[in-house]
mmCIF file of C-alpha atoms and ligand atoms in Angstrom:
data_model
loop_
_atom_site.group_PDB
_atom_site.id
_atom_site.type_symbol
_atom_site.label_atom_id
_atom_site.label_comp_id
_atom_site.label_asym_id
_atom_site.label_seq_id
_atom_site.Cartn_x
_atom_site.Cartn_y
_atom_site.Cartn_z
ATOM 1 C CA MET A 1276 34.280 -4.430 -34.331
ATOM 2 C CA ARG A 1277 31.746 -2.098 -35.930
ATOM 3 C CA ARG A 1278 28.935 -4.373 -34.771
ATOM 4 C CA LYS A 1279 30.185 -4.273 -31.167
ATOM 5 C CA LEU A 1280 30.351 -0.507 -31.332
ATOM 6 C CA SER A 1281 26.805 -0.166 -32.682
ATOM 7 C CA THR A 1282 25.494 -2.563 -29.993
ATOM 8 C CA PHE A 1283 27.171 -0.384 -27.380
ATOM 9 C CA VAL A 1284 25.722 2.829 -28.867
ATOM 10 C CA ILE A 1285 22.208 1.299 -28.987
ATOM 11 C CA ALA A 1286 22.496 0.161 -25.351
ATOM 12 C CA VAL A 1287 23.521 3.672 -24.278
ATOM 13 C CA LEU A 1288 20.657 5.265 -26.242
ATOM 14 C CA VAL A 1289 18.101 2.872 -24.722
ATOM 15 C CA ALA A 1290 19.435 3.664 -21.235
ATOM 16 C CA LEU A 1291 19.214 7.410 -21.891
ATOM 17 C CA ALA A 1292 15.683 7.158 -23.340
ATOM 18 C CA THR A 1293 14.442 5.138 -20.338
ATOM 19 C CA ALA A 1294 16.145 7.488 -17.891
ATOM 20 C CA GLY A 1295 14.273 10.417 -19.459
ATOM 21 C CA VAL A 1296 10.897 8.695 -19.026
ATOM 22 C CA ALA A 1297 11.731 7.647 -15.468
ATOM 23 C CA ALA A 1298 12.746 11.199 -14.569
ATOM 24 C CA ALA A 1299 9.837 12.956 -16.312
ATOM 25 C CA THR A 1300 7.045 10.963 -14.687
ATOM 26 C CA ASN A 1301 7.981 8.845 -11.738
ATOM 27 C CA GLY A 1302 7.165 5.793 -13.848
ATOM 28 C CA GLY A 1303 6.021 3.957 -10.732
ATOM 29 C CA LEU A 1304 9.678 3.619 -9.717
ATOM 30 C CA THR A 1305 9.927 6.365 -7.133
ATOM 31 C CA PRO A 1306 7.688 7.107 -4.120
ATOM 32 C CA VAL A 1307 4.516 9.119 -4.732
ATOM 33 C CA GLN A 1308 4.395 12.801 -3.763
ATOM 34 C CA PRO A 1309 4.249 12.735 0.066
ATOM 35 C CA GLU A 1310 1.334 14.618 1.680
ATOM 36 C CA SER A 1311 2.037 13.785 5.345
ATOM 37 C CA PRO A 1312 5.181 14.510 7.434
ATOM 38 C CA ASN A 1313 6.004 10.824 8.037
ATOM 39 C CA ALA A 1314 5.785 10.131 4.290
ATOM 40 C CA SER A 1315 8.052 13.149 3.604
ATOM 41 C CA HIS A 1316 10.743 11.836 5.952
ATOM 42 C CA THR A 1317 10.584 8.390 4.315
ATOM 43 C CA VAL A 1318 11.036 10.005 0.896
ATOM 44 C CA THR A 1319 13.997 12.082 2.158
ATOM 45 C CA ALA A 1320 15.759 8.896 3.303
ATOM 46 C CA TYR A 1321 14.878 7.281 -0.028
ATOM 47 C CA TRP A 1322 16.495 10.057 -2.103
ATOM 48 C CA VAL A 1323 19.653 10.172 0.051
ATOM 49 C CA ILE A 1324 20.131 6.431 -0.519
ATOM 50 C CA VAL A 1325 19.308 6.724 -4.238
ATOM 51 C CA GLY A 1326 21.847 9.602 -4.517
ATOM 52 C CA PHE A 1327 24.724 7.553 -3.086
ATOM 53 C CA THR A 1328 23.838 4.367 -4.933
ATOM 54 C CA ALA A 1329 23.356 6.172 -8.278
ATOM 55 C CA VAL A 1330 26.846 7.720 -8.047
ATOM 56 C CA ILE A 1331 28.325 4.320 -7.154
ATOM 57 C CA PHE A 1332 26.399 2.623 -9.968
ATOM 58 C CA PHE A 1333 27.651 4.991 -12.672
ATOM 59 C CA LEU A 1334 31.197 4.962 -11.258
ATOM 60 C CA VAL A 1335 31.423 1.160 -11.196
ATOM 61 C CA GLU A 1336 29.701 0.603 -14.546
ATOM 62 C CA GLY A 1337 31.763 3.386 -16.161
ATOM 63 C CA LEU A 1338 35.029 1.865 -14.910
ATOM 64 C CA LEU A 1339 33.871 -1.575 -16.024
ATOM 65 C CA VAL A 1340 33.223 -0.367 -19.588
ATOM 66 C CA ALA A 1341 36.463 1.661 -19.629
ATOM 67 C CA PHE A 1342 38.524 -1.333 -18.482
ATOM 68 C CA ILE A 1343 36.868 -3.715 -20.934
ATOM 69 C CA TRP A 1344 37.854 -1.255 -23.644
ATOM 70 C CA LYS A 1345 41.355 -0.479 -22.390
ATOM 71 C CA TYR A 1346 42.380 -4.088 -21.711
ATOM 72 C CA ARG A 1347 40.686 -5.729 -24.682
ATOM 73 C CA SER A 1348 42.735 -8.477 -26.406
ATOM 74 C CA ARG A 1349 43.890 -6.365 -29.408
ATOM 75 C CA GLY A 1350 44.310 -9.470 -31.500
ATOM 76 C CA ARG A 1351 46.428 -11.251 -28.851
ATOM 77 C CA GLY A 1352 46.020 -15.054 -29.037
ATOM 78 C CA ARG A 1353 43.482 -16.635 -26.663
ATOM 79 C CA ASP A 1354 46.123 -18.709 -24.871
ATOM 80 C CA VAL A 1355 48.536 -15.795 -24.312
ATOM 81 C CA GLU A 1356 48.307 -14.234 -20.833
ATOM 82 C CA GLY A 1357 47.693 -10.485 -20.622
ATOM 83 C CA PRO A 1358 49.716 -8.066 -18.446
ATOM 84 C CA GLN A 1359 49.668 -9.215 -14.786
ATOM 85 C CA VAL A 1360 48.779 -6.901 -11.896
ATOM 86 C CA HIS A 1361 49.682 -7.601 -8.250
ATOM 87 C CA GLY A 1362 48.365 -6.129 -4.966
ATOM 88 C CA HIS A 1363 48.044 -2.376 -4.370
ATOM 89 C CA SER A 1364 47.675 -1.720 -0.652
ATOM 90 C CA ARG A 1365 46.774 1.970 -0.846
ATOM 91 C CA LEU A 1366 44.036 1.312 -3.413
ATOM 92 C CA GLU A 1367 42.615 -1.504 -1.284
ATOM 93 C CA VAL A 1368 42.546 0.689 1.818
ATOM 94 C CA ILE A 1369 40.776 3.449 -0.135
ATOM 95 C CA TRP A 1370 38.087 1.166 -1.509
ATOM 96 C CA THR A 1371 37.457 -0.217 1.961
ATOM 97 C CA VAL A 1372 37.334 3.130 3.768
ATOM 98 C CA ILE A 1373 35.079 4.926 1.261
ATOM 99 C CA PRO A 1374 32.206 2.371 1.529
ATOM 100 C CA VAL A 1375 32.485 2.509 5.332
ATOM 101 C CA LEU A 1376 32.074 6.297 5.187
ATOM 102 C CA ILE A 1377 29.156 6.053 2.739
ATOM 103 C CA LEU A 1378 27.320 3.466 4.865
ATOM 104 C CA SER A 1379 27.887 5.595 7.974
ATOM 105 C CA ALA A 1380 26.460 8.665 6.226
ATOM 106 C CA ILE A 1381 23.367 6.690 5.137
ATOM 107 C CA ALA A 1382 22.933 5.291 8.659
ATOM 108 C CA VAL A 1383 23.143 8.785 10.201
ATOM 109 C CA VAL A 1384 20.479 10.141 7.829
ATOM 110 C CA VAL A 1385 18.167 7.154 8.321
ATOM 111 C CA PHE A 1386 18.453 7.108 12.130
ATOM 112 C CA PHE A 1387 17.877 10.873 12.168
ATOM 113 C CA GLN A 1388 14.662 10.468 10.105
ATOM 114 C CA LEU A 1389 13.308 7.341 11.839
ATOM 115 C CA PRO A 1390 11.876 8.918 15.019
ATOM 116 C CA LYS A 1391 10.030 11.508 12.900
ATOM 117 C CA ILE A 1392 8.583 8.720 10.740
ATOM 118 C CA ASP A 1393 7.619 6.630 13.733
ATOM 119 C CA ALA A 1394 5.989 9.144 16.081
ATOM 120 C CA ALA A 1395 3.544 11.989 15.592
ATOM 121 C CA PRO A 1396 4.612 15.493 16.715
ATOM 122 C CA ALA A 1397 4.516 15.468 20.544
ATOM 123 C CA SER A 1398 2.425 18.633 20.780
ATOM 124 C CA ALA A 1399 -0.432 17.207 18.717
ATOM 125 C CA HIS A 1400 -3.786 16.153 20.144
ATOM 126 C CA PRO A 1401 -4.434 13.281 17.774
ATOM 127 C CA ILE A 1402 -7.781 11.971 16.619
ATOM 128 C CA HIS A 1403 -7.868 8.267 17.511
ATOM 129 C CA ILE A 1404 -9.329 6.020 14.845
ATOM 130 C CA THR A 1405 -9.404 2.218 14.784
ATOM 131 C CA VAL A 1406 -8.692 0.569 11.440
ATOM 132 C CA GLU A 1407 -9.950 -3.011 11.210
ATOM 133 C CA GLY A 1408 -8.816 -5.180 8.295
ATOM 134 C CA HIS A 1409 -11.287 -7.821 7.084
ATOM 135 C CA GLN A 1410 -11.579 -10.179 4.164
ATOM 136 C CA PHE A 1411 -11.984 -7.985 2.035
ATOM 137 C CA TYR A 1412 -12.631 -4.488 3.309
ATOM 138 C CA TRP A 1413 -11.466 -1.875 5.801
ATOM 139 C CA GLN A 1414 -13.683 -0.707 8.655
ATOM 140 C CA PHE A 1415 -13.048 2.552 10.503
ATOM 141 C CA ASP A 1416 -14.242 3.419 14.017
ATOM 142 C CA TYR A 1417 -14.291 7.138 14.826
ATOM 143 C CA PRO A 1418 -14.004 8.626 18.337
ATOM 144 C CA ASN A 1419 -17.815 9.074 18.571
ATOM 145 C CA LYS A 1420 -18.332 5.304 17.774
ATOM 146 C CA THR A 1421 -19.467 6.042 14.218
ATOM 147 C CA ARG A 1422 -18.249 3.616 11.558
ATOM 148 C CA SER A 1423 -17.400 3.818 7.896
ATOM 149 C CA ILE A 1424 -16.234 1.250 5.378
ATOM 150 C CA ASN A 1425 -13.337 1.540 2.896
ATOM 151 C CA THR A 1426 -13.286 5.363 2.974
ATOM 152 C CA LEU A 1427 -11.777 7.109 5.990
ATOM 153 C CA TYR A 1428 -12.758 10.755 6.483
ATOM 154 C CA VAL A 1429 -10.381 13.048 8.397
ATOM 155 C CA PRO A 1430 -9.988 16.783 8.945
ATOM 156 C CA VAL A 1431 -7.178 18.265 6.881
ATOM 157 C CA GLY A 1432 -4.152 19.248 9.010
ATOM 158 C CA ALA A 1433 -5.157 17.064 11.984
ATOM 159 C CA VAL A 1434 -2.832 14.428 13.416
ATOM 160 C CA VAL A 1435 -4.613 11.080 13.138
ATOM 161 C CA ASP A 1436 -3.494 8.164 15.302
ATOM 162 C CA LEU A 1437 -4.482 4.804 13.827
ATOM 163 C CA LYS A 1438 -4.923 1.671 15.898
ATOM 164 C CA VAL A 1439 -4.619 -1.097 13.316
ATOM 165 C CA VAL A 1440 -6.216 -4.500 14.012
ATOM 166 C CA ALA A 1441 -7.668 -7.535 12.207
ATOM 167 C CA THR A 1442 -9.984 -10.399 13.127
ATOM 168 C CA ASP A 1443 -9.365 -12.982 10.397
ATOM 169 C CA VAL A 1444 -5.996 -12.988 8.601
ATOM 170 C CA ILE A 1445 -3.081 -10.590 8.222
ATOM 171 C CA HIS A 1446 -3.699 -7.465 6.112
ATOM 172 C CA SER A 1447 -1.520 -4.418 5.590
ATOM 173 C CA TRP A 1448 -2.728 -0.827 5.759
ATOM 174 C CA TRP A 1449 -1.021 1.352 3.161
ATOM 175 C CA ILE A 1450 -1.837 4.813 1.819
ATOM 176 C CA PRO A 1451 1.463 5.646 0.067
ATOM 177 C CA ALA A 1452 1.096 9.455 0.147
ATOM 178 C CA LEU A 1453 0.338 9.332 3.897
ATOM 179 C CA GLY A 1454 3.147 7.083 5.143
ATOM 180 C CA GLY A 1455 4.496 3.554 5.109
ATOM 181 C CA LYS A 1456 2.769 0.204 5.502
ATOM 182 C CA ILE A 1457 1.598 -1.196 8.819
ATOM 183 C CA GLN A 1458 0.290 -4.727 9.240
ATOM 184 C CA ALA A 1459 -3.142 -5.549 10.638
ATOM 185 C CA ILE A 1460 -2.549 -8.772 12.561
ATOM 186 C CA PRO A 1461 -5.208 -10.824 14.401
ATOM 187 C CA GLY A 1462 -4.521 -10.725 18.160
ATOM 188 C CA ARG A 1463 -2.188 -7.740 17.936
ATOM 189 C CA VAL A 1464 -2.587 -3.975 18.021
ATOM 190 C CA ASN A 1465 -0.328 -1.890 15.782
ATOM 191 C CA HIS A 1466 -0.143 1.874 15.637
ATOM 192 C CA THR A 1467 0.670 4.334 12.923
ATOM 193 C CA TRP A 1468 -0.250 7.934 12.220
ATOM 194 C CA PHE A 1469 -0.510 10.562 9.499
ATOM 195 C CA MET A 1470 -1.416 14.188 9.025
ATOM 196 C CA ALA A 1471 -2.920 15.033 5.628
ATOM 197 C CA GLU A 1472 -1.410 18.402 4.761
ATOM 198 C CA LYS A 1473 -3.737 19.136 1.837
ATOM 199 C CA ALA A 1474 -7.432 18.494 1.294
ATOM 200 C CA GLY A 1475 -8.062 15.689 -1.152
ATOM 201 C CA ALA A 1476 -8.544 11.962 -1.609
ATOM 202 C CA TYR A 1477 -5.607 9.617 -1.080
ATOM 203 C CA GLU A 1478 -5.782 6.124 -2.493
ATOM 204 C CA GLY A 1479 -4.310 2.994 -0.936
ATOM 205 C CA GLN A 1480 -4.372 -0.767 -1.123
ATOM 206 C CA CYS A 1481 -4.088 -3.698 1.260
ATOM 207 C CA ALA A 1482 -0.437 -4.689 0.917
ATOM 208 C CA GLU A 1483 -0.531 -8.229 2.293
ATOM 209 C CA LEU A 1484 -1.892 -11.134 0.243
ATOM 210 C CA CYS A 1485 -5.001 -12.013 2.261
ATOM 211 C CA GLY A 1486 -7.185 -14.198 0.039
ATOM 212 C CA VAL A 1487 -9.009 -14.288 -3.299
ATOM 213 C CA TYR A 1488 -10.188 -10.666 -3.196
ATOM 214 C CA HIS A 1489 -6.976 -9.141 -1.808
ATOM 215 C CA ALA A 1490 -6.788 -6.990 -4.957
ATOM 216 C CA SER A 1491 -10.236 -5.465 -4.266
ATOM 217 C CA MET A 1492 -9.201 -4.438 -0.778
ATOM 218 C CA THR A 1493 -8.584 -0.815 -1.615
ATOM 219 C CA ALA A 1494 -8.756 2.050 0.857
ATOM 220 C CA ARG A 1495 -9.207 5.765 0.469
ATOM 221 C CA VAL A 1496 -8.577 8.622 2.881
ATOM 222 C CA VAL A 1497 -10.580 11.796 2.289
ATOM 223 C CA ALA A 1498 -9.129 14.878 3.985
ATOM 224 C CA GLU A 1499 -11.648 17.700 4.213
ATOM 225 C CA SER A 1500 -12.547 20.708 6.362
ATOM 226 C CA GLN A 1501 -13.225 20.263 10.082
ATOM 227 C CA ALA A 1502 -16.877 21.201 9.449
ATOM 228 C CA ALA A 1503 -17.284 18.600 6.701
ATOM 229 C CA TYR A 1504 -15.614 15.981 8.927
ATOM 230 C CA ASP A 1505 -17.918 16.837 11.828
ATOM 231 C CA ALA A 1506 -20.939 16.567 9.535
ATOM 232 C CA TYR A 1507 -19.735 13.214 8.221
ATOM 233 C CA ILE A 1508 -19.200 11.542 11.576
ATOM 234 C CA GLY A 1509 -22.225 13.383 13.003
ATOM 235 C CA ALA A 1510 -24.888 11.957 10.694
ATOM 236 C CA GLN A 1511 -23.764 11.139 7.148
ATOM 237 C CA ALA A 1512 -21.741 8.044 8.043
ATOM 238 C CA ALA A 1513 -24.622 6.448 9.936
ATOM 239 C CA ALA A 1514 -27.111 7.417 7.234
ATOM 240 C CA THR A 1515 -25.116 5.645 4.520
ATOM 241 C CA ILE A 1516 -23.704 2.666 6.437
ATOM 242 C CA GLY A 1517 -26.118 0.178 4.787
ATOM 243 C CA LYS A 1518 -25.013 1.249 1.320
ATOM 244 C CA GLN A 1519 -21.333 1.224 2.373
ATOM 245 C CA GLU A 1520 -21.692 -2.334 3.659
ATOM 246 C CA TRP A 1521 -23.433 -3.520 0.516
ATOM 247 C CA SER A 1522 -21.005 -1.966 -1.972
ATOM 248 C CA GLY A 1523 -17.837 -2.329 0.110
ATOM 249 C CA VAL A 1524 -18.427 -5.828 1.484
ATOM 250 C CA CYS A 1525 -21.269 -7.910 -0.041
ATOM 251 C CA ALA A 1526 -20.926 -6.721 -3.658
ATOM 252 C CA THR A 1527 -17.255 -7.748 -3.813
ATOM 253 C CA CYS A 1528 -18.207 -11.429 -4.009
ATOM 254 C CA HIS A 1529 -21.919 -11.356 -4.903
ATOM 255 C CA GLY A 1530 -21.884 -8.607 -7.572
ATOM 256 C CA ASN A 1531 -23.245 -5.055 -7.486
ATOM 257 C CA LEU A 1532 -26.805 -6.271 -8.089
ATOM 258 C CA GLY A 1533 -26.416 -9.411 -5.999
ATOM 259 C CA GLN A 1534 -26.486 -11.335 -9.270
ATOM 260 C CA GLY A 1535 -23.631 -13.583 -8.146
ATOM 261 C CA GLY A 1536 -19.951 -13.703 -8.978
ATOM 262 C CA TYR A 1537 -17.440 -15.514 -6.856
ATOM 263 C CA GLY A 1538 -20.265 -15.938 -4.357
ATOM 264 C CA PRO A 1539 -23.750 -17.158 -5.317
ATOM 265 C CA ASN A 1540 -26.681 -15.051 -6.568
ATOM 266 C CA ILE A 1541 -28.350 -13.551 -3.498
ATOM 267 C CA ALA A 1542 -30.686 -11.057 -5.165
ATOM 268 C CA THR A 1543 -33.594 -13.477 -4.848
ATOM 269 C CA ASN A 1544 -32.522 -15.156 -1.603
ATOM 270 C CA ALA A 1545 -35.041 -14.213 1.094
ATOM 271 C CA THR A 1546 -32.411 -14.573 3.848
ATOM 272 C CA VAL A 1547 -30.829 -11.246 2.807
ATOM 273 C CA VAL A 1548 -33.901 -9.376 4.040
ATOM 274 C CA GLN A 1549 -34.358 -11.308 7.298
ATOM 275 C CA VAL A 1550 -32.439 -9.691 10.143
ATOM 276 C CA THR A 1551 -32.043 -12.835 12.275
ATOM 277 C CA GLY A 1552 -30.976 -15.165 9.496
ATOM 278 C CA LEU A 1553 -28.639 -12.612 7.959
ATOM 279 C CA THR A 1554 -27.084 -11.754 11.337
ATOM 280 C CA ALA A 1555 -26.144 -15.410 11.875
ATOM 281 C CA ILE A 1556 -24.481 -15.669 8.463
ATOM 282 C CA LEU A 1557 -22.664 -12.334 8.733
ATOM 283 C CA ARG A 1558 -21.341 -12.999 12.225
ATOM 284 C CA ASN A 1559 -20.408 -16.684 11.821
ATOM 285 C CA GLY A 1560 -19.761 -17.115 8.130
ATOM 286 C CA PHE A 1561 -21.337 -19.859 6.103
ATOM 287 C CA ASP A 1562 -20.100 -23.137 4.623
ATOM 288 C CA GLY A 1563 -22.158 -23.462 1.463
ATOM 289 C CA PRO A 1564 -22.128 -26.245 -1.120
ATOM 290 C CA THR A 1565 -20.127 -24.059 -3.540
ATOM 291 C CA GLY A 1566 -17.683 -22.519 -1.084
ATOM 292 C CA ALA A 1567 -17.276 -20.776 2.243
ATOM 293 C CA MET A 1568 -18.282 -17.234 3.099
ATOM 294 C CA PRO A 1569 -16.044 -15.541 5.708
ATOM 295 C CA PRO A 1570 -17.734 -14.026 8.802
ATOM 296 C CA VAL A 1571 -17.556 -10.562 7.226
ATOM 297 C CA GLY A 1572 -19.789 -8.983 9.850
ATOM 298 C CA ASP A 1573 -18.284 -10.540 12.995
ATOM 299 C CA THR A 1574 -17.767 -7.081 14.513
ATOM 300 C CA TRP A 1575 -20.991 -5.495 13.204
ATOM 301 C CA ASN A 1576 -23.589 -4.290 15.659
ATOM 302 C CA SER A 1577 -27.314 -4.819 15.132
ATOM 303 C CA THR A 1578 -27.883 -1.231 13.946
ATOM 304 C CA GLN A 1579 -25.405 -1.849 11.161
ATOM 305 C CA ILE A 1580 -27.057 -5.108 10.142
ATOM 306 C CA LYS A 1581 -30.521 -3.534 10.169
ATOM 307 C CA ALA A 1582 -29.182 -0.736 7.967
ATOM 308 C CA LEU A 1583 -27.845 -3.331 5.526
ATOM 309 C CA VAL A 1584 -31.172 -5.168 5.438
ATOM 310 C CA ALA A 1585 -33.015 -1.898 4.809
ATOM 311 C CA TYR A 1586 -30.663 -0.984 1.969
ATOM 312 C CA VAL A 1587 -30.870 -4.424 0.364
ATOM 313 C CA LYS A 1588 -34.669 -4.503 0.641
ATOM 314 C CA LYS A 1589 -34.892 -1.194 -1.168
ATOM 315 C CA ASN A 1590 -32.155 -1.554 -3.775
ATOM 316 C CA VAL A 1591 -31.162 -5.164 -4.356
ATOM 317 C CA TYR A 1592 -33.716 -7.765 -3.327
ATOM 318 C CA LYS A 1593 -36.087 -9.123 -5.966
ATOM 319 C CA ALA A 1594 -38.667 -11.426 -4.430
ATOM 320 C CA ALA A 1595 -38.548 -14.912 -5.869
ATOM 321 C CA PRO A 1596 -41.679 -16.031 -7.727
ATOM 322 C CA VAL A 1597 -43.951 -17.837 -5.272
ATOM 323 C CA GLY A 1598 -45.856 -21.095 -5.540
ATOM 324 C CA GLY A 1599 -43.794 -22.565 -8.356
ATOM 325 C CA THR A 1600 -46.040 -21.003 -10.987
ATOM 326 C CA THR A 1601 -43.287 -19.281 -12.868
ATOM 327 C CA PRO A 1602 -44.576 -18.673 -16.425
HETATM 328 CU CU1 CUA B 1989 -6.318 -7.636 2.979
HETATM 329 CU CU2 CUA B 1989 -4.826 -8.124 1.209
#
């Protein structure tokens, strides 16, 4: 008896201690602080549902514990039947009607929030940006045809309309603070939107298992002033595209110094500094003796590839010793 009681007390204390931690930080259990209207509406729906279900949870579990206590055997023999209870129509009607009302209330809230999650404010003049998912990076095309890789720059407070596509396998675009997930599917165009309400950097992650480096397929949205955004898409993006390609695409498999990793060592491979040879590999992929390289650059233009070659020449490539006279 005493042991049962102490087990019960310990269970309650553990529950209370965990609840405190979960409430103090979000503990990874609740949505992150929303920073875009669509994310806010999602979180509103989330808390309404959590409110109803939490009340139901404590009601049901409380009654369960109370009944276990109230109708315990009290030393009655195992083969003796306890008091018998028969139907109770009013009770059954009540516990059917109440869930119907609760589900209706949740449905009303959710269907009221959905259009505001789905569509940007009608009055907005959105910035149209194409998000292309690749094994294993994100590529962004801005309205002036500039590109960036893995980091998307936007003006704070602007409505951004995203056209989400893929060329190889299915990926999923997800920046939790800026709205829900949307899949990037080859042969299909999906749309989503956000409006970063505060300046800052918002982290995200590809949310669809897409291959060996799925976990490295992170994304970041940087919301900054209109002037900083204009400067970025005006010149900075193009000036750094070679470096972005190296660190966001090549280095994932070949290592930061090209020393090799999942992919082979390429730091001393002369092909990486030859535009023609490299273009063929980037656009078509490559079936090597130790594994296949995906066509990571199948949508890259020649300016981009030249920028990559220039960056690699300067920062990565170490000419192999010639003539076989290595000391
Ligand atoms: Cu792309 Cu996971």
